CSV table of C-alpha atoms in Angstrom, one decimal:
chain,number,residue,atom,x,y,z
A,1312,MET,CA,-12.9,29.6,-2.0
A,1313,LYS,CA,-11.4,26.2,-0.9
A,1314,ILE,CA,-7.7,26.0,-1.2
A,1315,LEU,CA,-5.5,22.9,-0.8
A,1316,ILE,CA,-1.8,23.0,-0.6
A,1317,ILE,CA,-0.2,19.9,-2.0
A,1318,ILE,CA,3.2,19.2,-0.5
A,1319,PRO,CA,5.0,16.4,-2.2
A,1320,ALA,CA,7.6,15.1,0.3
A,1321,TYR,CA,10.2,12.3,-0.1
A,1322,ASN,CA,12.5,11.9,2.8
A,1323,GLU,CA,12.0,15.5,4.0
A,1324,ALA,CA,12.0,14.8,7.7
A,1325,GLU,CA,14.5,17.7,8.1
A,1326,ASN,CA,12.6,20.3,6.5
A,1327,ILE,CA,8.9,19.3,6.6
A,1328,GLY,CA,8.4,20.7,10.0
A,1329,ASN,CA,9.6,24.3,8.8
A,1330,VAL,CA,7.6,24.1,5.8
A,1331,ILE,CA,4.4,23.5,7.7
A,1332,ASP,CA,5.1,26.2,10.3
A,1333,ASP,CA,5.7,28.5,7.3
A,1334,LEU,CA,2.4,27.8,5.8
A,1335,LYS,CA,0.5,27.9,9.0
A,1336,ARG,CA,1.9,31.4,9.8
A,1337,ASP,CA,1.9,33.0,6.4
A,1338,PHE,CA,-0.9,31.2,4.5
A,1339,PRO,CA,-3.3,29.9,7.2
A,1340,ARG,CA,-6.5,30.0,5.1
A,1341,ALA,CA,-5.6,27.0,3.0
A,1342,ASP,CA,-5.6,23.3,3.9
A,1343,PRO,CA,-2.1,21.8,3.7
A,1344,VAL,CA,-1.8,18.1,2.7
A,1345,ILE,CA,1.5,16.3,2.6
A,1346,ILE,CA,2.0,13.6,0.0
A,1347,ASN,CA,4.4,11.4,1.6
A,1348,ASP,CA,6.0,9.6,-1.5
A,1349,GLY,CA,7.1,6.3,0.3
A,1350,SER,CA,9.6,8.1,2.6
A,1351,THR,CA,11.8,6.0,4.7
A,1352,ASP,CA,12.4,8.5,7.4
A,1353,ASN,CA,9.6,9.9,9.6
A,1354,THR,CA,8.3,12.6,7.3
A,1355,SER,CA,4.9,11.2,7.8
A,1356,HIS,CA,5.0,11.2,11.5
A,1357,ILE,CA,6.3,14.8,11.8
A,1358,GLY,CA,3.5,15.8,9.3
A,1359,ARG,CA,0.8,14.1,11.5
A,1360,SER,CA,2.1,15.5,14.6
A,1361,SER,CA,1.9,18.9,13.2
A,1362,GLY,CA,-1.8,18.3,12.6
A,1363,VAL,CA,-2.2,18.6,8.8
A,1364,GLY,CA,-3.3,15.8,6.5
A,1365,VAL,CA,-0.8,13.2,5.3
A,1366,ILE,CA,-1.4,10.9,2.5
A,1367,ASP,CA,1.0,8.0,2.6
A,1368,LEU,CA,1.7,6.6,-0.8
A,1369,PRO,CA,2.4,2.7,-0.3
A,1370,TYR,CA,5.6,3.1,-2.3
A,1371,ASN,CA,7.7,5.6,-4.1
A,1372,LEU,CA,5.8,6.9,-7.2
A,1373,GLY,CA,8.1,9.7,-8.0
A,1374,ILE,CA,7.2,13.6,-8.1
A,1375,GLY,CA,4.7,13.1,-10.9
A,1376,GLY,CA,2.7,10.4,-9.2
A,1377,ALA,CA,2.7,12.3,-5.9
A,1378,VAL,CA,1.6,15.6,-7.2
A,1379,GLN,CA,-1.2,13.9,-9.2
A,1380,THR,CA,-2.3,12.2,-5.8
A,1381,GLY,CA,-2.7,15.6,-4.4
A,1382,ILE,CA,-4.6,16.8,-7.5
A,1383,MET,CA,-6.9,13.7,-7.4
A,1384,TYR,CA,-7.5,14.7,-3.7
A,1385,ALA,CA,-8.4,18.3,-4.6
A,1386,PHE,CA,-10.7,17.0,-7.3
A,1387,GLU,CA,-12.5,14.6,-5.1
A,1388,LYS,CA,-12.9,17.1,-2.3
A,1389,ASN,CA,-14.0,19.8,-4.6
A,1390,TYR,CA,-11.2,22.3,-3.9
A,1391,ASP,CA,-11.4,25.4,-6.2
A,1392,ILE,CA,-7.7,25.8,-6.1
A,1393,ALA,CA,-4.8,23.6,-5.6
A,1394,ILE,CA,-1.3,24.7,-4.9
A,1395,GLN,CA,1.8,22.7,-5.4
A,1396,PHE,CA,4.5,23.6,-2.7
A,1397,ASP,CA,7.6,21.7,-2.3
A,1398,GLY,CA,8.3,20.0,0.9
A,1399,ASP,CA,12.1,20.7,0.8
A,1400,GLY,CA,11.7,24.3,2.1
A,1401,GLN,CA,12.6,25.8,-1.2
A,1402,HIS,CA,9.3,27.6,-1.6
A,1403,VAL,CA,8.2,30.6,0.6
A,1404,ALA,CA,4.7,30.6,1.9
A,1405,HIS,CA,4.5,34.3,1.9
A,1406,GLU,CA,4.7,34.1,-2.0
A,1407,ILE,CA,1.5,32.0,-2.4
A,1408,GLU,CA,-0.6,35.0,-2.7
A,1409,LYS,CA,1.2,36.1,-5.9
A,1410,ILE,CA,0.5,32.9,-7.6
A,1411,LEU,CA,-3.1,33.0,-6.7
A,1412,GLY,CA,-3.7,36.5,-8.1
A,1413,PRO,CA,-3.8,35.4,-11.9
A,1414,LEU,CA,-6.4,32.6,-11.2
A,1415,THR,CA,-9.1,35.2,-10.5
A,1416,GLU,CA,-8.2,37.0,-13.8
A,1417,GLY,CA,-8.9,33.9,-16.0
A,1418,ALA,CA,-5.6,32.0,-15.6
A,1419,ASP,CA,-5.9,28.2,-15.0
A,1420,LEU,CA,-2.4,27.3,-14.3
A,1421,VAL,CA,0.1,29.7,-12.6
A,1422,ILE,CA,3.7,29.1,-12.3
A,1423,GLY,CA,6.0,30.9,-9.8
A,1424,SER,CA,9.1,31.8,-11.7
A,1425,ARG,CA,12.4,32.4,-10.1
A,1426,PHE,CA,13.6,34.4,-13.1
A,1427,LEU,CA,11.1,36.8,-14.1
A,1428,GLY,CA,11.5,39.3,-11.4
A,1429,VAL,CA,14.5,41.4,-10.7
A,1430,ASP,CA,15.3,39.5,-7.5
A,1431,GLY,CA,18.3,37.4,-8.2
A,1432,TYR,CA,18.4,33.7,-7.7
A,1433,THR,CA,21.9,32.5,-7.8
A,1434,MET,CA,22.6,29.3,-9.4
A,1435,PRO,CA,25.5,27.5,-11.1
A,1436,VAL,CA,26.5,28.4,-14.7
A,1437,THR,CA,25.7,25.1,-16.0
A,1438,ARG,CA,22.2,25.2,-14.7
A,1439,LYS,CA,21.8,28.8,-16.1
A,1440,ILE,CA,22.6,27.6,-19.6
A,1441,GLY,CA,20.3,24.7,-19.2
A,1442,ARG,CA,17.5,26.8,-18.1
A,1443,ASN,CA,17.8,29.3,-21.0
A,1444,ILE,CA,17.6,26.4,-23.5
A,1445,PHE,CA,14.7,25.0,-21.7
A,1446,SER,CA,12.9,28.2,-21.6
A,1447,PHE,CA,13.6,28.9,-25.2
A,1448,VAL,CA,12.3,25.5,-26.5
A,1449,MET,CA,9.3,25.4,-24.2
A,1450,SER,CA,8.4,29.0,-25.1
A,1451,LEU,CA,8.3,27.9,-28.8
A,1452,ILE,CA,6.3,24.9,-28.1
A,1453,CYS,CA,3.7,26.7,-25.9
A,1454,ARG,CA,3.8,30.0,-28.0
A,1455,GLN,CA,4.1,32.0,-25.1
A,1456,LYS,CA,7.2,33.3,-23.0
A,1457,LEU,CA,8.0,30.8,-20.3
A,1458,THR,CA,11.2,31.5,-18.0
A,1459,ASP,CA,10.9,28.8,-15.2
A,1460,THR,CA,9.6,25.5,-16.8
A,1461,THR,CA,11.0,23.3,-14.0
A,1462,SER,CA,9.4,25.4,-11.3
A,1463,GLY,CA,7.4,23.1,-8.9
A,1464,PHE,CA,5.6,26.1,-7.1
A,1465,ARG,CA,2.4,26.2,-9.0
A,1466,ALA,CA,-1.4,27.1,-8.6
A,1467,TYR,CA,-4.0,25.1,-10.4
A,1468,GLY,CA,-7.5,26.3,-11.0
A,1469,ARG,CA,-10.4,24.0,-11.4
A,1470,LYS,CA,-9.9,23.4,-14.9
A,1471,ALA,CA,-6.3,22.4,-14.3
A,1472,ILE,CA,-7.4,20.2,-11.4
A,1473,GLU,CA,-9.9,18.3,-13.7
A,1474,LEU,CA,-7.2,17.9,-16.4
A,1475,PHE,CA,-4.5,16.6,-14.3
A,1476,ASN,CA,-6.8,14.5,-12.3
A,1477,ASN,CA,-7.1,12.4,-15.4
A,1478,TYR,CA,-3.7,12.7,-16.8
A,1479,TYR,CA,-0.4,13.9,-15.2
A,1480,PRO,CA,2.9,13.1,-16.7
A,1481,GLU,CA,5.4,11.1,-14.8
A,1482,ASP,CA,9.1,11.5,-15.7
A,1483,TYR,CA,9.7,15.1,-15.8
A,1484,PRO,CA,6.3,16.2,-14.9
A,1485,GLU,CA,6.6,19.9,-14.5
A,1486,VAL,CA,8.0,20.4,-18.0
A,1487,GLU,CA,5.6,18.1,-19.6
A,1488,ALA,CA,2.5,19.2,-17.6
A,1489,LEU,CA,3.0,22.6,-19.4
A,1490,ILE,CA,2.7,20.9,-22.7
A,1491,VAL,CA,-0.3,18.9,-21.6
A,1492,ALA,CA,-2.0,22.1,-20.4
A,1493,HIS,CA,-0.9,24.0,-23.6
A,1494,LYS,CA,-2.5,21.4,-25.8
A,1495,LYS,CA,-5.6,21.4,-23.8
A,1496,ARG,CA,-5.7,25.2,-24.3
A,1497,LEU,CA,-5.4,26.1,-20.6
A,1498,ASN,CA,-4.5,29.5,-19.8
A,1499,ILE,CA,-0.8,29.4,-18.5
A,1500,LYS,CA,0.5,32.5,-16.6
A,1501,GLU,CA,3.9,33.1,-15.0
A,1502,VAL,CA,4.6,35.4,-12.2
A,1503,PRO,CA,7.7,36.4,-10.4
A,1504,VAL,CA,8.4,34.9,-7.1
A,1505,ARG,CA,11.2,34.6,-4.4
A,1506,MET,CA,12.6,31.2,-3.6
A,1507,ARG,CA,15.1,30.1,-1.1
A,1508,PRO,CA,18.3,28.4,-2.2
A,1509,ARG,CA,18.0,24.7,-1.2
A,1510,SER,CA,19.3,24.6,2.3
A,1511,LYS,CA,19.8,20.8,2.9
A,1512,GLY,CA,20.2,18.3,0.4
A,1513,ARG,CA,21.6,17.1,-2.8
A,1514,SER,CA,22.1,19.9,-5.4
A,1515,SER,CA,25.5,18.6,-6.5
A,1516,ILE,CA,24.8,18.7,-10.3
A,1517,THR,CA,28.0,18.4,-12.3
A,1518,PHE,CA,28.2,19.5,-15.9
A,1519,VAL,CA,28.0,16.1,-17.2
A,1520,ARG,CA,25.0,15.4,-15.2
A,1521,ALA,CA,23.3,18.5,-16.2
A,1522,VAL,CA,23.8,17.6,-19.9
A,1523,TYR,CA,22.4,14.2,-19.4
A,1524,TYR,CA,19.6,15.6,-17.4
A,1525,MET,CA,18.8,18.0,-20.2
A,1526,ILE,CA,18.8,15.2,-22.9
A,1527,LYS,CA,16.5,13.1,-20.9
A,1528,VAL,CA,14.1,16.0,-20.3
A,1529,PHE,CA,14.1,16.9,-24.1
A,1530,LEU,CA,13.4,13.2,-24.9
A,1531,ALA,CA,10.5,13.2,-22.4
A,1532,VAL,CA,9.3,16.5,-23.9
A,1533,PHE,CA,9.2,15.3,-27.5
A,1534,ILE,CA,7.5,11.9,-26.5
A,1535,GLY,CA,5.1,14.1,-24.5
A,1536,LEU,CA,4.5,16.1,-27.8
A,1537,LEU,CA,3.6,12.8,-29.4
A,1538,LYS,CA,1.4,11.6,-26.5
A,1539,THR,CA,-1.6,13.5,-27.6
A,1540,LYS,CA,-4.0,10.5,-27.3
A,1541,ALA,CA,-3.2,9.9,-23.8
A,1542,TYR,CA,-5.0,12.9,-22.4
A,1543,ASN,CA,-7.9,13.1,-24.9
B,773,MET,CA,15.2,-34.6,-45.0
B,774,GLN,CA,18.1,-32.4,-44.1
B,775,ILE,CA,19.4,-32.2,-40.6
B,776,VAL,CA,18.4,-28.4,-40.5
B,777,GLN,CA,14.8,-29.5,-41.3
B,778,VAL,CA,14.7,-32.1,-38.4
B,779,LEU,CA,16.3,-29.5,-36.1
B,780,SER,CA,13.8,-26.7,-36.9
B,781,ILE,CA,10.8,-29.1,-36.5
B,782,LEU,CA,12.2,-30.4,-33.3
B,783,ILE,CA,12.5,-26.8,-32.0
B,784,SER,CA,9.3,-25.5,-33.1
B,785,PHE,CA,7.4,-28.5,-31.9
B,786,THR,CA,9.1,-28.0,-28.6
B,787,ILE,CA,7.8,-24.5,-28.3
B,788,PHE,CA,4.5,-25.6,-29.6
B,789,ALA,CA,4.1,-28.3,-27.1
B,790,PHE,CA,5.4,-26.0,-24.3
B,791,VAL,CA,2.9,-23.3,-25.3
B,792,ILE,CA,0.0,-25.8,-25.3
B,793,GLU,CA,1.2,-27.3,-21.9
B,794,VAL,CA,1.3,-23.8,-20.4
B,795,ILE,CA,-2.3,-23.0,-21.7
B,796,ARG,CA,-3.6,-26.3,-20.4
B,797,ARG,CA,-2.4,-25.4,-16.9
B,798,GLY,CA,-4.2,-22.1,-17.2
B,799,ALA,CA,-0.9,-20.2,-16.6
B,800,PHE,CA,-1.3,-18.0,-19.6
B,801,LYS,CA,-4.0,-15.5,-20.0
B,802,GLU,CA,-5.8,-16.1,-23.3
B,803,LYS,CA,-4.5,-12.9,-24.9
B,804,TYR,CA,-1.0,-13.7,-24.2
B,805,ALA,CA,-1.3,-17.3,-25.2
B,806,LEU,CA,-2.8,-16.3,-28.6
B,807,LEU,CA,0.5,-14.7,-29.9
B,808,TRP,CA,2.7,-17.5,-28.7
B,809,LEU,CA,0.4,-20.1,-30.0
B,810,PHE,CA,0.1,-18.5,-33.5
B,811,ALA,CA,3.9,-18.0,-33.6
B,812,SER,CA,4.6,-21.7,-32.9
B,813,ILE,CA,2.1,-22.9,-35.2
B,814,VAL,CA,3.5,-20.8,-38.1
B,815,LEU,CA,7.0,-21.9,-37.3
B,816,LEU,CA,6.0,-25.7,-37.0
B,817,THR,CA,4.0,-25.6,-40.3
B,818,LEU,CA,6.9,-24.0,-42.3
B,819,SER,CA,9.3,-26.4,-40.8
B,820,ILE,CA,7.3,-29.5,-41.8
B,821,TRP,CA,6.0,-28.1,-45.1
B,822,ARG,CA,9.3,-27.6,-46.8
B,823,SER,CA,7.9,-26.7,-50.3
B,824,LEU,CA,5.8,-23.8,-48.8
B,825,LEU,CA,8.9,-22.4,-46.9
B,826,ASP,CA,10.9,-22.6,-50.1
B,827,SER,CA,8.5,-20.8,-52.4
B,828,ILE,CA,7.8,-18.1,-49.7
B,829,ALA,CA,11.5,-17.8,-49.1
B,830,LEU,CA,12.4,-17.6,-52.7
B,831,PHE,CA,9.7,-15.1,-53.4
B,832,PHE,CA,11.3,-12.7,-50.9
B,833,GLY,CA,14.7,-13.3,-52.3
B,834,PHE,CA,16.1,-15.7,-49.6
B,835,TYR,CA,18.5,-18.1,-51.3
B,836,TYR,CA,18.8,-20.2,-48.2
B,837,PRO,CA,15.1,-20.9,-47.0
B,838,PRO,CA,15.8,-22.0,-43.5
B,839,SER,CA,17.1,-18.6,-42.7
B,840,PHE,CA,13.8,-17.4,-43.5
B,841,LEU,CA,12.5,-19.3,-40.5
B,842,PHE,CA,14.9,-17.1,-38.2
B,843,LEU,CA,13.3,-14.0,-39.8
B,844,ILE,CA,10.0,-15.2,-38.9
B,845,GLY,CA,10.9,-16.2,-35.3
B,846,PHE,CA,12.7,-12.8,-35.0
B,847,GLY,CA,9.5,-11.0,-36.1
B,848,PHE,CA,7.4,-12.9,-33.6
B,849,LEU,CA,9.8,-12.2,-30.9
B,850,LEU,CA,9.9,-8.4,-31.7
B,851,LEU,CA,6.0,-8.5,-31.7
B,852,ILE,CA,5.8,-10.3,-28.3
B,853,THR,CA,8.4,-8.0,-26.6
B,854,LEU,CA,6.5,-5.0,-28.1
B,855,HIS,CA,3.3,-6.4,-26.6
B,856,PHE,CA,5.0,-6.9,-23.2
B,857,SER,CA,6.2,-3.2,-23.1
B,858,ILE,CA,2.6,-2.2,-23.6
B,859,VAL,CA,1.3,-4.5,-21.1
B,860,VAL,CA,3.9,-3.6,-18.5
B,861,SER,CA,3.2,0.1,-19.1
B,862,ASN,CA,-0.5,-0.5,-18.6
B,863,LEU,CA,0.2,-2.5,-15.5
B,864,SER,CA,2.2,0.2,-13.9
B,865,GLU,CA,-0.3,2.8,-14.8
B,866,LYS,CA,-3.0,0.8,-13.1
B,867,ASN,CA,-0.6,0.0,-10.2
B,868,LYS,CA,0.0,3.7,-9.7
B,869,LYS,CA,-3.8,4.6,-9.8
B,870,LEU,CA,-4.3,2.0,-7.2
B,871,ALA,CA,-1.6,3.2,-4.9
B,872,GLN,CA,-3.1,6.8,-5.3
B,873,GLU,CA,-6.6,5.7,-4.6
B,874,LEU,CA,-5.6,3.5,-1.7
B,875,SER,CA,-3.6,6.3,-0.1
B,876,ILE,CA,-6.4,8.9,-0.4
B,877,LEU,CA,-8.9,6.4,1.1
B,878,LYS,CA,-6.6,5.6,3.9
B,879,GLU,CA,-6.3,9.3,4.6
B,880,GLU,CA,-10.2,9.6,4.6
B,881,VAL,CA,-10.6,6.6,6.9
B,882,GLU,CA,-8.0,8.0,9.4
B,883,ARG,CA,-9.9,11.3,9.4
B,884,ILE,CA,-13.2,9.6,10.2
B,885,ILE,CA,-11.6,7.4,13.0
B,886,ASP,CA,-10.1,10.5,14.5
B,887,LYS,CA,-13.3,12.4,14.5
B,888,GLU,CA,-14.9,9.3,16.1
B,889,THR,CA,-12.4,8.9,18.8
B,890,ILE,CA,-12.6,12.6,19.6
B,891,SER,CA,-16.4,12.7,20.0
B,892,GLY,CA,-16.0,9.4,21.9
B,893,GLU,CA,-13.6,10.9,24.4
B,894,GLN,CA,-16.0,13.7,25.0
B,895,GLN,CA,-19.0,11.6,25.7
B,896,GLY,CA,-17.1,9.0,27.7
B,897,PRO,CA,-16.8,10.8,31.1
B,898,ILE,CA,-20.4,12.3,30.9
B,899,LEU,CA,-21.8,8.9,30.4
B,900,ASN,CA,-19.9,7.3,33.2
B,901,ASP,CA,-20.7,10.0,35.8
B,902,ASP,CA,-24.5,9.7,35.0
B,903,SER,CA,-24.9,6.1,34.4
B,904,HIS,CA,-26.2,5.6,37.9
B,905,THR,CA,-28.7,8.4,37.9
B,906,SER,CA,-30.8,8.3,34.8
B,907,SER,CA,-30.7,6.8,31.4
B,908,ASP,CA,-32.0,9.7,29.5
B,909,ASN,CA,-30.0,12.6,30.8
B,910,PRO,CA,-30.3,15.9,29.2
B,911,VAL,CA,-26.6,16.4,29.4
B,912,ILE,CA,-26.1,13.9,26.7
B,913,SER,CA,-27.4,15.3,23.3
């Protein structure tokens, strides 16, 4: 079973070293590859000196383009499974085993959810409301219960790798990718995982920003719903 | 001839001449030139052929026919910008694909080069040590 760990990273020099150490210690049987999304700091250099594969994008493509690059790589190198794992230290390598499980039981796309389990993950109230609205709408669209639609902690089986190799959304890819997967009748599964609160970086979302963000995501979602010809 | 007609002929002829010149220089790709050429020809024809403009405009309920020219011009501009949006989206999609393929290729090349330098380093000293004794040394394999 060949497993690739896709680590999208944009200016994560502070965190990427720890992320790699985590993965090497707690999940050594997979090949990590950093997708350096046009970072201006030395993310790429740190990645290289830690001995993992680094794919340097020539300019910033955004999270969607970066993740898709990893999926293209997995597709070309015939990986059976690809795991998407954030470069900012939010995700826990120890939890990878949990999102791998369902793949052997017929799932094509597994999402690590912060909200399914009992383990509390503290977040601002504004985000909580937003999250509830999101999961409600997305659950309706995908006709299954979804709790953490923006989670970037995911496992892709071969079918999902083939699909997203051809088409992966750009603007709010986590949410939209679920719609694509649902429309292409992939088997989506959510499992509870632990995540770390973001240690360093910009999580300064104000209320206005949160609302604005939500509107943009919903627009992207509804345009995504119309885009049926893009991935057929 | 009214001033408004002279003006519209002048403007549409300028556009037409400009489009032709740009095509002649090869600065337009054919598919982009087509829409512009068509637009300028329609505008020029309707500016010169006043009775045609009048009858079409009146048919659609325009009491002041020259304003119909504006509508046509506006329609073409709308089409052209819409066309551009599609073209730009297309280009950025292709650009993204190129960037992705390029970065993957680079990674592969680096991997191959690394492998070569590592095996080169292993062979290096052995070759140097035995170069003076024999050419087909069993150590090198």
